[in-house]
Structure formats: structure tokens, C-alpha cells
CSV table of C-alpha atoms in Angstrom, one decimal:
chain,number,residue,atom,x,y,z
A,1,ALA,CA,16.7,-11.9,-11.0
A,2,GLN,CA,19.2,-12.7,-8.3
A,3,THR,CA,18.4,-15.3,-5.6
A,4,VAL,CA,20.1,-16.1,-2.4
A,5,THR,CA,19.8,-19.5,-0.8
A,6,GLN,CA,20.5,-20.5,2.8
A,7,SER,CA,20.2,-24.2,2.9
A,8,GLN,CA,20.3,-24.6,6.7
A,9,PRO,CA,17.1,-23.4,8.4
A,10,GLU,CA,18.7,-24.1,11.8
A,11,MET,CA,22.1,-24.8,13.2
A,12,SER,CA,23.5,-25.3,16.7
A,13,VAL,CA,27.0,-25.0,18.2
A,14,GLN,CA,28.6,-25.5,21.5
A,15,GLU,CA,29.9,-22.4,23.2
A,16,ALA,CA,33.6,-21.8,22.3
A,17,GLU,CA,33.3,-24.0,19.2
A,18,THR,CA,33.3,-23.0,15.5
A,19,VAL,CA,30.3,-23.0,13.2
A,20,THR,CA,29.9,-22.3,9.5
A,21,LEU,CA,26.7,-21.0,8.0
A,22,SER,CA,26.2,-21.6,4.3
A,23,CYS,CA,25.0,-19.2,1.6
A,24,THR,CA,24.8,-19.6,-2.1
A,25,TYR,CA,23.6,-17.1,-4.6
A,26,ASP,CA,22.6,-17.0,-8.3
A,27,THR,CA,23.6,-14.1,-10.5
A,28,SER,CA,24.9,-13.4,-14.0
A,29,GLU,CA,26.7,-10.2,-12.8
A,30,SER,CA,30.4,-9.9,-12.1
A,31,ASP,CA,30.3,-6.9,-9.8
A,32,TYR,CA,28.3,-7.1,-6.6
A,33,TYR,CA,28.5,-7.1,-2.8
A,34,LEU,CA,27.6,-9.7,-0.3
A,35,PHE,CA,26.5,-9.2,3.3
A,36,TRP,CA,25.8,-11.2,6.4
A,37,TYR,CA,23.3,-9.7,8.9
A,38,LYS,CA,22.5,-10.9,12.4
A,39,GLN,CA,19.1,-10.5,14.0
A,40,PRO,CA,19.1,-11.3,17.7
A,41,PRO,CA,15.9,-11.8,19.7
A,42,SER,CA,15.7,-8.0,20.2
A,43,ARG,CA,14.9,-7.9,16.5
A,44,GLN,CA,17.3,-5.3,15.3
A,45,MET,CA,19.2,-6.4,12.3
A,46,ILE,CA,22.9,-5.7,12.6
A,47,LEU,CA,25.6,-5.9,9.9
A,48,VAL,CA,28.1,-8.6,10.7
A,49,ILE,CA,30.4,-8.6,7.7
A,50,ARG,CA,30.5,-7.6,4.0
A,51,GLN,CA,32.5,-8.7,1.0
A,52,GLU,CA,33.2,-7.0,-2.4
A,53,ALA,CA,33.0,-9.5,-5.2
A,54,TYR,CA,36.1,-8.0,-6.9
A,55,LYS,CA,38.2,-8.7,-3.9
A,56,GLN,CA,39.7,-12.2,-3.7
A,57,GLN,CA,40.7,-11.8,0.0
A,58,ASN,CA,38.1,-13.1,2.4
A,59,ALA,CA,36.7,-10.5,4.8
A,60,THR,CA,37.2,-10.9,8.5
A,61,GLU,CA,35.7,-9.0,11.5
A,62,ASN,CA,37.1,-10.3,14.8
A,63,ARG,CA,35.6,-13.8,15.3
A,64,PHE,CA,33.6,-13.6,12.1
A,65,SER,CA,35.1,-14.5,8.7
A,66,VAL,CA,33.8,-15.5,5.3
A,67,ASN,CA,34.8,-18.1,2.8
A,68,PHE,CA,34.0,-16.4,-0.6
A,69,GLN,CA,34.1,-18.6,-3.6
A,70,LYS,CA,33.1,-16.5,-6.6
A,71,ALA,CA,33.2,-19.2,-9.2
A,72,ALA,CA,31.0,-21.5,-7.0
A,73,LYS,CA,28.8,-18.5,-6.0
A,74,SER,CA,29.2,-19.4,-2.4
A,75,PHE,CA,29.6,-17.1,0.6
A,76,SER,CA,29.7,-18.9,3.9
A,77,LEU,CA,30.1,-17.3,7.3
A,78,LYS,CA,32.4,-18.8,10.0
A,79,ILE,CA,32.0,-17.9,13.6
A,80,SER,CA,34.9,-18.9,15.8
A,81,ASP,CA,34.9,-19.2,19.5
A,82,SER,CA,31.1,-19.0,19.6
A,83,GLN,CA,29.5,-17.0,22.4
A,84,LEU,CA,26.0,-17.1,23.8
A,85,GLY,CA,25.4,-13.7,22.4
A,86,ASP,CA,25.9,-15.1,18.9
A,87,ALA,CA,22.6,-16.8,19.1
A,88,ALA,CA,20.4,-15.2,16.5
A,89,MET,CA,18.9,-15.4,13.0
A,90,TYR,CA,21.6,-14.9,10.4
A,91,PHE,CA,20.7,-13.6,6.9
A,92,CYS,CA,22.9,-13.6,3.8
A,93,ALA,CA,22.2,-10.8,1.4
A,94,TYR,CA,23.3,-9.8,-2.2
A,95,ARG,CA,23.4,-6.4,-3.7
A,96,SER,CA,24.1,-5.7,-7.4
A,97,ALA,CA,26.8,-3.1,-8.1
A,98,THR,CA,25.4,-2.3,-11.6
A,99,GLY,CA,22.4,-0.5,-12.9
A,100,GLY,CA,21.9,1.8,-10.0
A,101,SER,CA,20.0,-0.8,-8.0
A,102,GLU,CA,19.7,0.0,-4.4
A,103,LYS,CA,18.0,-3.1,-3.1
A,104,LEU,CA,19.4,-6.0,-1.2
A,105,VAL,CA,18.1,-9.5,-1.9
A,106,PHE,CA,18.0,-11.7,1.3
A,107,GLY,CA,18.1,-15.4,1.9
A,108,LYS,CA,15.5,-17.0,4.2
A,109,GLY,CA,17.8,-17.1,7.2
A,110,THR,CA,19.5,-19.6,9.5
A,111,LYS,CA,18.6,-19.7,13.1
A,112,LEU,CA,21.8,-20.3,15.2
A,113,THR,CA,21.5,-21.7,18.7
A,114,VAL,CA,24.5,-21.6,21.0
A,115,ASN,CA,24.6,-24.2,23.7
A,116,PRO,CA,26.4,-23.5,27.0
B,1,ASP,CA,25.5,5.9,15.3
B,2,VAL,CA,22.7,5.8,12.8
B,3,LYS,CA,19.3,5.5,14.3
B,4,VAL,CA,16.3,4.2,12.5
B,5,THR,CA,13.2,4.6,14.5
B,6,GLN,CA,9.9,2.8,13.8
B,7,SER,CA,7.0,4.5,15.5
B,8,SER,CA,5.3,1.3,16.9
B,9,ARG,CA,6.8,-2.0,18.1
B,10,TYR,CA,3.5,-3.7,18.2
B,11,LEU,CA,0.3,-2.8,16.3
B,12,VAL,CA,-3.1,-4.5,16.2
B,13,LYS,CA,-5.6,-3.4,13.5
B,14,ARG,CA,-8.9,-4.6,12.1
B,15,THR,CA,-9.5,-5.9,8.6
B,16,GLY,CA,-10.2,-3.1,6.2
B,17,GLU,CA,-8.6,-0.4,8.3
B,18,LYS,CA,-6.1,2.0,6.7
B,19,VAL,CA,-2.8,1.5,8.5
B,20,PHE,CA,0.2,3.8,8.6
B,21,LEU,CA,3.7,2.6,9.6
B,22,GLU,CA,6.2,5.4,10.2
B,23,CYS,CA,9.9,5.3,10.0
B,24,VAL,CA,12.4,8.1,10.7
B,25,GLN,CA,16.2,8.0,10.3
B,26,ASP,CA,18.6,10.6,11.7
B,27,MET,CA,21.6,10.2,9.4
B,28,ASP,CA,20.5,12.1,6.3
B,29,HIS,CA,20.5,8.9,4.3
B,30,GLU,CA,19.2,9.0,0.7
B,31,ASN,CA,17.8,5.5,0.6
B,32,MET,CA,15.0,4.1,2.6
B,33,PHE,CA,13.4,0.7,2.5
B,34,TRP,CA,10.4,-1.2,3.8
B,35,TYR,CA,10.8,-5.0,4.2
B,36,ARG,CA,8.4,-7.6,5.3
B,37,GLN,CA,9.7,-10.5,7.4
B,38,ASP,CA,7.8,-13.8,7.6
B,39,PRO,CA,9.1,-17.1,9.1
B,40,GLY,CA,10.6,-19.3,6.4
B,41,LEU,CA,10.4,-16.6,3.8
B,42,GLY,CA,13.1,-14.3,5.0
B,43,LEU,CA,12.9,-10.6,4.2
B,44,ARG,CA,11.0,-9.4,1.2
B,45,LEU,CA,11.2,-5.9,-0.2
B,46,ILE,CA,7.9,-4.0,-0.4
B,47,TYR,CA,9.0,-0.6,-1.6
B,48,PHE,CA,12.1,1.6,-1.5
B,49,SER,CA,12.9,5.2,-2.0
B,50,TYR,CA,16.2,6.8,-3.1
B,51,ASP,CA,15.1,10.4,-2.8
B,52,VAL,CA,12.4,12.6,-1.5
B,53,LYS,CA,9.1,12.0,-3.4
B,54,MET,CA,10.7,9.1,-5.3
B,55,LYS,CA,9.6,5.5,-4.8
B,56,GLU,CA,10.1,2.2,-6.5
B,57,LYS,CA,8.3,-1.0,-6.1
B,58,GLY,CA,10.0,-3.9,-4.6
B,59,ASP,CA,9.1,-7.6,-4.9
B,60,ILE,CA,5.7,-7.6,-3.1
B,61,PRO,CA,4.1,-4.1,-3.4
B,62,GLU,CA,0.5,-5.3,-3.8
B,63,GLY,CA,-1.7,-3.9,-1.1
B,64,TYR,CA,0.8,-1.3,0.0
B,65,SER,CA,1.8,2.2,-0.8
B,66,VAL,CA,4.5,4.5,0.5
B,67,SER,CA,5.1,8.2,1.1
B,68,ARG,CA,8.3,10.1,1.4
B,69,GLU,CA,7.7,13.8,1.8
B,70,LYS,CA,10.8,14.5,3.8
B,71,LYS,CA,14.2,12.9,3.5
B,72,GLU,CA,14.2,11.5,7.0
B,73,ARG,CA,10.7,10.0,7.0
B,74,PHE,CA,9.4,7.0,5.0
B,75,SER,CA,5.9,5.8,5.6
B,76,LEU,CA,4.3,2.5,4.6
B,77,ILE,CA,0.6,2.5,4.1
B,78,LEU,CA,-1.7,-0.4,4.1
B,79,GLU,CA,-4.7,0.9,2.2
B,80,SER,CA,-7.1,-1.7,3.5
B,81,ALA,CA,-5.5,-4.1,5.9
B,82,SER,CA,-6.1,-7.8,5.4
B,83,THR,CA,-5.2,-10.8,7.6
B,84,ASN,CA,-2.5,-11.9,5.2
B,85,GLN,CA,-0.6,-8.7,6.0
B,86,THR,CA,-0.1,-9.8,9.5
B,87,SER,CA,3.7,-9.8,9.7
B,88,MET,CA,6.9,-8.1,10.9
B,89,TYR,CA,7.7,-4.9,9.1
B,90,LEU,CA,11.3,-3.7,9.0
B,91,CYS,CA,12.4,-0.2,7.9
B,92,ALA,CA,15.9,0.4,6.8
B,93,SER,CA,18.1,3.2,5.4
B,94,SER,CA,21.4,3.5,3.6
B,95,SER,CA,23.6,6.3,2.3
B,96,GLY,CA,24.5,7.2,-1.2
B,97,ARG,CA,22.7,6.3,-4.4
B,98,LEU,CA,25.7,4.5,-5.8
B,99,LEU,CA,27.5,3.4,-2.7
B,100,TYR,CA,27.0,-0.3,-3.2
B,101,ASN,CA,28.9,-1.4,-0.2
B,102,SER,CA,26.9,0.9,2.1
B,103,PRO,CA,25.1,-1.3,4.5
B,104,LEU,CA,21.5,-1.1,5.5
B,105,HIS,CA,20.7,0.2,9.0
B,106,PHE,CA,17.5,-1.3,10.4
B,107,GLY,CA,14.9,-0.2,12.8
B,108,ASN,CA,13.6,-2.5,15.5
B,109,GLY,CA,10.6,-3.6,13.5
B,110,THR,CA,6.9,-3.3,13.9
B,111,ARG,CA,4.9,-6.5,14.5
B,112,LEU,CA,1.5,-5.9,12.9
B,113,THR,CA,-1.5,-8.1,13.6
B,114,VAL,CA,-4.6,-7.7,11.5
B,115,THR,CA,-7.7,-9.4,13.0
């Protein structure tokens, strides 16, 4: 079974600085998708960014980018120019692209604090 | 925008009660999910459904059942609530059986307390 590990339970960053959240995963599959979700205090989980494993190019969405290292099974999230609204729980998730599996496997989350 | 609506934001129930958590999505999504979120444990999948009347067990189905009689509605049932089922419950939906890059759309969650 696939597992997702987020080794940093909590992180903090100064406003306008850059922070990187770590995520590693364990799988024997070659085709899959990876996601980062954000859960602000309002509780609604929101998709931040996604990456297809077959793509070598790292995904970017405005101030959010990933460093995808397939061989190392690593998928870190970089937040540039951090804003107070970035404060949230961040979850990394894995989804197989084989076998018709619909479910996502989530990590335990990293709580990000943004200091003014 | 996809909207996933969970019927209750907060719920307090007594041990042994039968509890229904309701979830409705308005985007004609095939897939619907129930996750449980606990501090330090992340999100764990309870059940999911990829079609009406279809259901599959997730990682922690014990003590739960589900119902999907209509495409837009997915209900989670706690047959006999226990204190260890006190948790945050998140419903989600996604489109397409084989659209692997299709993201989950989440509801706002139901915080259930069982006393």
C-alpha cells in the first residue's frame, strides 16, 4: 500500500519570505498523481497544486511551486512571498493512476504559521 | 464552482445513537468520499462510492456504513456511535471514474462529538 509522509508537523515563516514543506511517498507504481491541499481555519480543503508523475517539469501555480523528484519519491511544496492568508494546514496526497483506484492517500499534514 | 455541502457543521450525539451525516454535491460528480480527520493522523478514508448504489471500503470502515441512493447524495451512517468516533468528518467528490488528475472537492466538514 502507498504511504505519504510529511516529516514536519509544524513550520513557520515570516511574511514575504519563502518556505518549503516536505513530502515523501512510498510506491512501487510508475504512474500516479500528487497533490497539495490547503486547509485554512475555515476548514474547507482547497487544492493548491497537482503534479503528474510522468511529467518531468515541476508544476507551478502563482506563488506555489513543487520540487518533484521521482527517483527520490519526494514532492515538496515551495511557497514564495508568503502571505498571512497562507497560514493553514497543508496536506500532501497521492493517487494511483492504475487499477481504477479512486482514492487519495494523505499525509498527516504540516501546520504552517505565517508571522507578520 | 463545485459545491459540496455537509448538512451539519457541529453535531453532538450520545453513545449508542444512530447518526447520519449527509453530504450533497451539485456538479454531477461520479465519485464521493468520506474521510475522517484527527490531529496527528491526517485524513483517513472511511468509504467511497464511484456510482449510485456502489460503495467500497476505505482504510477504516469499521463502525460505519454508507448509502448512495442518488448521484448527488452520499450519507455516512454510524450504526451505534461510540466516543472513539468523535472526530472531524469530511465529505468530498470528484469527477470521472478514470480521471486520475481530477482533484477532490471538499465540504466544510462536520465536527462530531459523541458523549
